Amino acid sequence: MLNALVTNLAAEGEAANNPLLPAWYDIIWSGLWFLIILLVVWKVALPKLTKMLDERSAAIEGNIAKADEAQKQAEAALEEYTRQLAEARTEAGEIREAAREDGKKIVAEAKEAASSEAARITATAHTQIEAERQTALVSLRSEVGTLAIDLAGGVVGETLSDDARATAVVDRFLADLEASEKAAQ
């Protein structure tokens, strides 16, 4: 179809207008409206657009600054947390070590107290045993003395009435008996 149009125009002659170029009055009116629209855009829309873009740019830069500040605060908080965690771990280690030392001291004190109590009980037991031994010796001497005097009186046929003398004889006999036991050991 374009081919037919071009052929028709060529047939009418070269003096005719070019169909690709608009008429001169269309160019003038189009240029005038273009200038009006350009002037309106330049004076009204462009300043509003520039203002809006500047505000948006400032808001974005402000948000970036806030984000940078928040990042720095987060890093500082992380460093503080890490430092506090390290201090807490160190303090926990010191507390554990102190507790171990205290435990060792308590065990040592308990052992020492038990040893001293055992020594005290042993000493008390030895004292009590020695007292009972002495009591048993005194009782035994008096009974053995009485029995020996009674037996000697039965053998001799006479009663020994001198208690001091009888006691001395019994004591000498028991002393000789103890000396022979010590020599045997």
Tab-separated table of C-alpha atoms in Angstrom:
chain	number	residue	atom	x	y	z
A	1	MET	CA	0.000	0.000	0.000
A	2	LEU	CA	2.772	2.359	0.717
A	3	ASN	CA	4.143	1.518	-2.643
A	4	ALA	CA	0.905	2.632	-4.306
A	5	LEU	CA	0.882	5.910	-2.345
A	6	VAL	CA	4.437	6.684	-3.296
A	7	THR	CA	3.646	5.886	-6.900
A	8	ASN	CA	0.588	8.193	-6.887
A	9	LEU	CA	2.554	11.027	-5.423
A	10	ALA	CA	5.316	10.570	-7.901
A	11	ALA	CA	2.747	10.634	-10.651
A	12	GLU	CA	1.272	13.927	-9.474
A	13	GLY	CA	4.612	15.445	-9.792
A	14	GLU	CA	7.457	16.746	-7.974
A	15	ALA	CA	5.883	19.998	-7.147
A	16	ALA	CA	3.597	18.322	-4.684
A	17	ASN	CA	4.425	18.113	-0.997
A	18	ASN	CA	6.399	15.294	0.452
A	19	PRO	CA	4.073	12.997	2.445
A	20	LEU	CA	6.751	12.327	5.019
A	21	LEU	CA	7.049	16.037	5.918
A	22	PRO	CA	4.101	17.707	7.691
A	23	ALA	CA	2.647	20.960	6.579
A	24	TRP	CA	4.270	24.205	7.794
A	25	TYR	CA	1.273	25.233	9.964
A	26	ASP	CA	1.429	21.845	11.745
A	27	ILE	CA	5.096	22.386	12.496
A	28	ILE	CA	4.417	25.877	13.940
A	29	TRP	CA	1.500	24.780	16.139
A	30	SER	CA	3.363	21.657	17.278
A	31	GLY	CA	6.436	23.740	18.099
A	32	LEU	CA	4.335	26.258	20.017
A	33	TRP	CA	2.639	23.569	22.110
A	34	PHE	CA	6.004	21.854	22.615
A	35	LEU	CA	7.438	25.135	23.982
A	36	ILE	CA	4.393	25.635	26.263
A	37	ILE	CA	4.636	22.096	27.598
A	38	LEU	CA	8.415	22.434	27.978
A	39	LEU	CA	7.955	25.707	29.891
A	40	VAL	CA	5.311	24.156	32.195
A	41	VAL	CA	7.478	21.110	32.831
A	42	TRP	CA	10.514	23.310	33.416
A	43	LYS	CA	8.814	25.777	35.783
A	44	VAL	CA	6.274	23.562	37.599
A	45	ALA	CA	6.984	19.843	37.332
A	46	LEU	CA	10.780	19.879	37.318
A	47	PRO	CA	11.134	21.839	40.617
A	48	LYS	CA	8.575	19.573	42.336
A	49	LEU	CA	10.321	16.487	40.969
A	50	THR	CA	13.725	17.844	42.023
A	51	LYS	CA	12.402	18.671	45.506
A	52	MET	CA	10.863	15.203	45.867
A	53	LEU	CA	14.082	13.513	44.697
A	54	ASP	CA	16.178	15.671	47.095
A	55	GLU	CA	13.875	14.742	49.994
A	56	ARG	CA	14.047	11.092	49.065
A	57	SER	CA	17.842	11.313	48.737
A	58	ALA	CA	18.094	13.023	52.145
A	59	ALA	CA	15.813	10.391	53.681
A	60	ILE	CA	17.877	7.603	52.160
A	61	GLU	CA	21.126	9.204	53.344
A	62	GLY	CA	19.574	9.696	56.806
A	63	ASN	CA	18.500	6.076	56.900
A	64	ILE	CA	21.957	5.009	55.772
A	65	ALA	CA	23.488	7.153	58.531
A	66	LYS	CA	21.048	5.668	61.053
A	67	ALA	CA	21.873	2.190	59.806
A	68	ASP	CA	25.607	2.928	60.108
A	69	GLU	CA	25.072	4.244	63.642
A	70	ALA	CA	22.967	1.205	64.529
A	71	GLN	CA	25.695	-1.024	63.058
A	72	LYS	CA	28.327	0.737	65.162
A	73	GLN	CA	26.154	0.427	68.271
A	74	ALA	CA	25.564	-3.253	67.544
A	75	GLU	CA	29.305	-3.812	67.119
A	76	ALA	CA	29.998	-1.920	70.355
A	77	ALA	CA	27.323	-3.958	72.141
A	78	LEU	CA	28.824	-7.154	70.746
A	79	GLU	CA	32.291	-6.134	71.930
A	80	GLU	CA	30.877	-5.254	75.363
A	81	TYR	CA	29.014	-8.551	75.497
A	82	THR	CA	32.152	-10.446	74.483
A	83	ARG	CA	34.187	-8.580	77.104
A	84	GLN	CA	31.574	-9.263	79.804
A	85	LEU	CA	31.391	-12.915	78.767
A	86	ALA	CA	35.172	-13.232	79.034
A	87	GLU	CA	35.093	-11.528	82.449
A	88	ALA	CA	32.271	-13.816	83.565
A	89	ARG	CA	34.197	-16.878	82.441
A	90	THR	CA	37.311	-15.651	84.256
A	91	GLU	CA	35.293	-14.909	87.372
A	92	ALA	CA	33.583	-18.306	87.175
A	93	GLY	CA	37.001	-19.979	86.922
A	94	GLU	CA	38.219	-18.011	89.941
A	95	ILE	CA	35.093	-18.949	91.894
A	96	ARG	CA	35.534	-22.618	90.958
A	97	GLU	CA	39.185	-22.493	91.999
A	98	ALA	CA	38.288	-20.762	95.266
A	99	ALA	CA	35.596	-23.367	95.893
A	100	ARG	CA	38.117	-26.149	95.277
A	101	GLU	CA	40.572	-24.530	97.678
A	102	ASP	CA	37.809	-24.047	100.258
A	103	GLY	CA	36.785	-27.666	99.791
A	104	LYS	CA	40.359	-28.810	100.319
A	105	LYS	CA	40.629	-26.633	103.432
A	106	ILE	CA	37.341	-27.964	104.788
A	107	VAL	CA	38.420	-31.555	104.157
A	108	ALA	CA	41.810	-30.899	105.784
A	109	GLU	CA	40.135	-29.224	108.777
A	110	ALA	CA	37.672	-32.101	109.071
A	111	LYS	CA	40.530	-34.629	108.934
A	112	GLU	CA	42.483	-32.649	111.505
A	113	ALA	CA	39.424	-32.356	113.757
A	114	ALA	CA	38.736	-36.076	113.362
A	115	SER	CA	42.374	-36.894	114.137
A	116	SER	CA	42.399	-34.695	117.233
A	117	GLU	CA	39.053	-36.120	118.349
A	118	ALA	CA	40.366	-39.663	117.787
A	119	ALA	CA	43.516	-38.813	119.749
A	120	ARG	CA	41.411	-37.316	122.543
A	121	ILE	CA	39.126	-40.360	122.607
A	122	THR	CA	42.163	-42.665	122.559
A	123	ALA	CA	43.816	-40.760	125.387
A	124	THR	CA	40.574	-40.820	127.373
A	125	ALA	CA	40.223	-44.544	126.708
A	126	HIS	CA	43.832	-45.162	127.794
A	127	THR	CA	43.256	-43.136	130.958
A	128	GLN	CA	40.035	-44.986	131.677
A	129	ILE	CA	41.675	-48.352	130.989
A	130	GLU	CA	44.585	-47.454	133.270
A	131	ALA	CA	42.163	-46.373	136.006
A	132	GLU	CA	40.188	-49.593	135.641
A	133	ARG	CA	43.437	-51.559	135.649
A	134	GLN	CA	44.528	-49.854	138.845
A	135	THR	CA	41.118	-50.496	140.368
A	136	ALA	CA	41.289	-54.131	139.268
A	137	LEU	CA	44.834	-54.429	140.699
A	138	VAL	CA	43.772	-52.998	144.042
A	139	SER	CA	40.717	-55.224	144.122
A	140	LEU	CA	42.740	-58.220	143.000
A	141	ARG	CA	45.444	-57.606	145.596
A	142	SER	CA	42.965	-57.366	148.378
A	143	GLU	CA	41.123	-60.487	147.234
A	144	VAL	CA	44.308	-62.441	146.497
A	145	GLY	CA	45.745	-61.303	149.813
A	146	THR	CA	42.654	-62.386	151.672
A	147	LEU	CA	42.581	-65.705	149.860
A	148	ALA	CA	46.309	-66.287	150.369
A	149	ILE	CA	46.043	-65.532	154.083
A	150	ASP	CA	43.041	-67.804	154.413
A	151	LEU	CA	44.836	-70.589	152.531
A	152	ALA	CA	48.047	-70.079	154.471
A	153	GLY	CA	46.055	-70.116	157.679
A	154	GLY	CA	44.408	-73.370	156.569
A	155	VAL	CA	47.771	-74.944	155.739
A	156	VAL	CA	49.521	-73.748	158.851
A	157	GLY	CA	46.508	-74.293	160.997
A	158	GLU	CA	46.625	-70.832	162.440
A	159	THR	CA	44.913	-67.620	161.543
A	160	LEU	CA	47.083	-64.748	160.576
A	161	SER	CA	45.655	-61.791	162.378
A	162	ASP	CA	48.269	-59.136	161.597
A	163	ASP	CA	46.825	-57.411	158.581
A	164	ALA	CA	49.827	-55.152	157.961
A	165	ARG	CA	52.183	-58.061	157.875
A	166	ALA	CA	49.873	-60.121	155.690
A	167	THR	CA	49.459	-57.225	153.290
A	168	ALA	CA	53.253	-56.779	153.046
A	169	VAL	CA	53.708	-60.470	152.249
A	170	VAL	CA	51.027	-60.357	149.563
A	171	ASP	CA	52.456	-57.159	148.042
A	172	ARG	CA	55.946	-58.663	147.901
A	173	PHE	CA	54.575	-61.806	146.275
A	174	LEU	CA	52.666	-59.809	143.619
A	175	ALA	CA	55.698	-57.578	142.943
A	176	ASP	CA	57.831	-60.678	142.374
A	177	LEU	CA	55.110	-62.022	140.071
A	178	GLU	CA	55.000	-58.773	138.023
A	179	ALA	CA	58.799	-58.704	137.751
A	180	SER	CA	58.843	-62.236	136.419
A	181	GLU	CA	56.153	-61.320	133.825
A	182	LYS	CA	58.182	-58.304	132.616
A	183	ALA	CA	61.334	-60.408	132.367
A	184	ALA	CA	59.436	-62.976	130.280
A	185	GLN	CA	58.295	-60.378	127.792
